[in-house]
Backbone as a ProteinNet text record, in pm:
[ID]
protein_1_A
[PRIMARY]
MRNFCGKLVNYCDFIARGEFGTFKFGTPWNEIINVLGIPPLYEPPGKGTPALARYGDLEFSILEERVTTISLQVDQSEIRLPANMRVINFEDTQLDISKV
[TERTIARY]
81.3	0	85.5	212.3	299	283.4	278.2	267.2	124.8	29.1	-111.3	-160.6	-223.2	-271	-422.3	-494.1	-639.5	-703.9	-825.2	-900	-878.6	-843.5	-831	-958.7	-1009.3	-1131.4	-1097.6	-1138.4	-1115.4	-1230	-1197.8	-1298.1	-1374.2	-1303.9	-1368.8	-1469.4	-1437.4	-1532.8	-1656	-1634.1	-1747.1	-1841.9	-1785.8	-1868.9	-1942	-1873.4	-1931.4	-2033	-2005.5	-2091	-2162.3	-2123.8	-2186.6	-2137.2	-2028.5	-1970.2	-1851.1	-1845.6	-1737	-1648.7	-1552.5	-1472.5	-1562.6	-1566	-1651.5	-1793.6	-1818.3	-1951.7	-2036.9	-2155.8	-2246.3	-2390.1	-2483.1	-2625.1	-2646	-2712.4	-2741.8	-2640.8	-2527.4	-2428.4	-2493.5	-2477.5	-2534.2	-2472.5	-2554.5	-2510.1	-2403	-2414.8	-2315	-2177.1	-2171.8	-2043.4	-1975.6	-2053.9	-1999.4	-1940.5	-2015.1	-1968.8	-1843.7	-1837.8	-1719.2	-1593.9	-1607.9	-1493	-1463.7	-1566.4	-1546.8	-1572.6	-1633.5	-1667.6	-1801.5	-1836.4	-1960.6	-1946.5	-2045.6	-2032.3	-2039.3	-1960.1	-1965.9	-2103.4	-2171.2	-2304.4	-2399	-2503.2	-2601.5	-2739.5	-2826.8	-2965.8	-3048.7	-3119.1	-3197.2	-3309.4	-3360	-3467	-3592.5	-3660.6	-3788.8	-3899.5	-4019.9	-4131.6	-4125.5	-4095.7	-4088.1	-3958.5	-3859.4	-3731.6	-3617.5	-3510.8	-3397.3	-3312.4	-3230	-3131.5	-3022.6	-2951.9	-2841.3	-2717.9	-2607.9	-2480.5	-2377.5	-2297.7	-2198.8	-2061.6	-1963.1	-1823	-1748.2	-1731.9	-1667.3	-1751.7	-1694.2	-1766.1	-1838.6	-1835.7	-1898.8	-2029.7	-2139.4	-2270.5	-2333.5	-2403.5	-2479.7	-2624.7	-2717.5	-2857.5	-2879.9	-2946.2	-2965.9	-3114.1	-3165.6	-3305.3	-3309.9	-3378.7	-3389.4	-3251.8	-3158.9	-3024	-2936.4	-2970.3	-2888.9	-2868.5	-2754.7	-2722.8	-2813	-2875.2	-2958	-2895.7	-2812	-2746.8	-2609.7	-2512.2	-2379.4	-2356.2	-2326.2	-2301.3	-2162.8	-2097.7	-1966.4	-1970.1	-1942.9	-1940.7	-1803.2	-1797.2	-1668.3	-1668.7	-1712	-1719.1	-1595.7	-1492.1	-1366	-1252.3	-1129.4	-1016.5	-969.3	-1027.6	-991.5	-1117.9	-1105.4	-1216.8	-1181.8	-1266.2	-1243.7	-1310.6	-1228.9	-1275.1	-1218.8	-1272.7	-1210.8	-1063.4	-981.4	-836.9	-800.3	-886.7	-853.4	-900.7	-935.8	-978.6	-902.8	-872.3	-808.9	-875.7	-883.9	-940.7	-827.1	-827	-731.4	-805.5	-732.4	-788.7	-878.3	-840.3	-911.8	-809.2	-809.1	-713.6	-772	-896.8	-965.1	-1115.1	-1189.8	-1333.6	-1409.1	-1344.5	-1412.2	-1378.5	-1478.4	-1456.5	-1461.5	-1367.3	-1369.9	-1451.6	-1518.1	-1599.5	-1513.4	-1386	-1297.5	-1271.6	-1296.6	-1274.6	-1397.6	-1510.6	-1634.2	-1647.3
-119.7	0	125.8	112.1	228	322.8	271.8	356.4	368	328.8	331.9	476.6	516.1	653.9	660.6	557	557.6	597.8	550.6	582.2	474.1	516.9	425	432.2	317	307.7	240.9	301.6	245.5	149.3	20.8	-82	-55.1	-8.9	20.5	134.1	235.9	344.9	294.6	202.4	146.5	73.4	-7.9	-81.6	13.6	114.3	204.8	301.9	353.6	460	424.2	313.8	276.6	357	429.2	509	434.6	424.9	355.4	459.9	510.4	623.3	745.5	805.9	923.2	885.2	756.6	711.9	687.5	741	724.4	738.7	720.9	737.6	874.5	876.7	1002.1	1045.1	975.2	1010.3	997.4	1097.8	1086.6	969.5	896.8	780.2	818.6	934.8	973.6	996.2	1029	1041.7	905.5	802.1	666.2	627.4	651.5	616.7	696.8	823.4	904.8	848.2	789.9	735.5	591.2	508.2	364.5	317.5	399.8	359.5	287.8	238.1	162.9	29.6	-6.4	-132.4	-254.7	-358.3	-483.3	-549.9	-531.1	-587.3	-474.3	-455.4	-351.1	-405.8	-399.5	-437.6	-311.3	-272.7	-148.7	-157.9	-42.5	-45.1	-110.9	-181.6	-241	-157	-199.5	-125.4	-134.4	-22.5	-17.6	-70.3	-105.8	-154.8	-69.6	-54.4	24.7	-52.8	20.6	-41.9	-101.7	-199.4	-262.2	-256	-206.2	-202.1	-276.4	-358	-436.8	-423.8	-394.2	-385.9	-488.8	-608.8	-712.5	-741	-718.3	-743.1	-620	-511.9	-387	-367.5	-347.5	-329.6	-198.2	-136.6	-15.9	-37.4	5.9	16.8	163.5	188.4	324.9	348.2	452.8	489.7	638.5	673.6	813.5	876.7	800.9	846.7	878.6	822.4	841.9	707.6	693.9	571.6	559.8	443.5	418.5	313.1	225.3	120.8	91	69.8	22.3	-108.9	-213.5	-346	-392.8	-462.9	-519.2	-665.5	-754.2	-898	-934.4	-995.6	-1032.7	-1179.7	-1265.8	-1407.6	-1484.6	-1416.5	-1481.4	-1403.9	-1443.4	-1384	-1252.2	-1210.1	-1082.1	-1012.3	-885.5	-808.8	-772.2	-811.5	-778.7	-645.6	-547.5	-412.4	-364.9	-253.9	-194.3	-160.7	-159.6	-140.3	-8.3	91.7	222.6	238.3	127.6	131.8	27.8	63.6	-28.3	-11.9	-122.3	-118.5	-131.6	-44	-54.6	-102.5	-150.8	-203.9	-324.4	-408.1	-532.2	-644.3	-719	-828.4	-961.2	-988.7	-1108.1	-1084.7	-1180.3	-1162	-1184.3	-1238.3	-1265.5	-1156.7	-1087.6	-985	-1047.4	-1012.8	-1054.3	-952.6	-995.9	-905.1	-793.2	-818.2	-716.2	-603.6	-625.9	-522.8	-435.4	-476	-403.7	-286.7
0	0	0	16.2	27.3	-91.5	-213.9	-332.8	-384.3	-304.6	-346.8	-351.1	-461.1	-472.4	-496	-459	-470	-339.3	-316.8	-194.9	-89.3	31.6	144.8	226.9	265.8	344.6	477	586.7	718.6	750.8	764.5	790.5	920.7	1023.4	1152.1	1138.4	1058.9	1034.6	959.9	866.8	792.9	887.4	976.3	1071.5	1165.6	1215.4	1315.3	1255.9	1135.4	1079.8	950.4	889.9	763.7	645.5	663.3	555.9	499.1	368.3	301.3	235.4	312.7	265.1	254.4	137.9	116.9	76.3	54.6	15.4	138.8	140.8	253.6	205.6	298.9	267.6	203.7	89.9	22.2	-81.9	-92.7	-195	-332.6	-419.1	-553.8	-631.4	-703.9	-779.8	-880.7	-942.2	-1042.3	-979	-850.2	-780.9	-767.5	-741.2	-733.1	-868.6	-974.4	-1109.5	-1145.8	-1106.9	-1136.5	-1071.7	-952.2	-880	-920.5	-928.7	-950.5	-1093	-1174.9	-1311.5	-1315.8	-1432.1	-1450.6	-1377.1	-1295.7	-1219.5	-1310.1	-1277	-1353.8	-1345.2	-1231	-1213.6	-1176.6	-1256.7	-1228.4	-1259.8	-1160.8	-1181.2	-1168.4	-1273.6	-1267.8	-1164.8	-1122.8	-1023	-1078.5	-991.5	-1027.5	-966.2	-983.3	-927.2	-774.2	-709.7	-564.4	-504.7	-588.3	-536.6	-591.6	-513	-560.4	-661.6	-734	-821.3	-733.7	-786.9	-716.4	-805.4	-749.7	-822.5	-739.2	-806.2	-733.5	-798.7	-714.3	-754.6	-669.5	-717.2	-636.9	-513.6	-395.2	-270.2	-217.4	-290.4	-249	-326.5	-253.1	-316.5	-273.2	-366.4	-338.8	-380.6	-297	-337.4	-370.6	-483.3	-530.2	-553.9	-493.7	-511.5	-541.7	-647.8	-691.1	-707	-767.8	-801.7	-681.4	-563.5	-443.1	-373.3	-307.1	-234	-112.1	-96.4	21.5	112.9	57.1	137	77.6	166.3	125	198	122.9	181.3	139.9	230.3	202.2	242	147.1	173.2	226.1	343.1	401.3	442.7	352.9	385.2	339.6	304.6	270.8	336.3	313.7	384.8	324.7	215.5	156.4	107.3	81.3	27.3	-116.1	-210	-351.3	-382.1	-419.4	-447.9	-580.7	-633.5	-751.7	-722.9	-826.1	-810.6	-743.8	-752	-694.1	-549.5	-483.7	-343.6	-262.5	-136.9	-42.7	93.1	167.9	302.1	402.7	502.6	612.2	736.7	834.5	960.1	936.4	842.9	815.1	819.7	931.2	944.8	899.4	936.8	888.9	896.8	846.9	835.4	964.4	1065.9	1192.3	1294	1341.5	1443.3	1582.1	1662.1	1803	1881	1984.8	2065.8	2123.2	2146.7	2202.3	2103.7	1975.2	1875.1	1853.6	1906	1880.5	1975.5
[MASK]
++++++++++++++++++++++++++++++++++++++++++++++++++++++++++++++++++++++++++++++++++++++++++++++++++++

């Protein structure tokens, strides 16, 4: 990570506040696309349901062009993210009660 020049995300901040770096509830969808590009997986909104965008293990729900939910899948030993993002303070997928 020494020469990394993308966005660093603090895993502990994500757990505590639900913010993934600068992305949070209400972030405009076009801001996500400007930073991460077009998502590899995108399901358009259905009647009464938000759109879903997925970048590796990172998912966004989008309603009315704004982020409503940010989800991170951590069921393996690493987090797969776009190349311009890195997570810090993530040692493994199992949280100990002492870390909460």
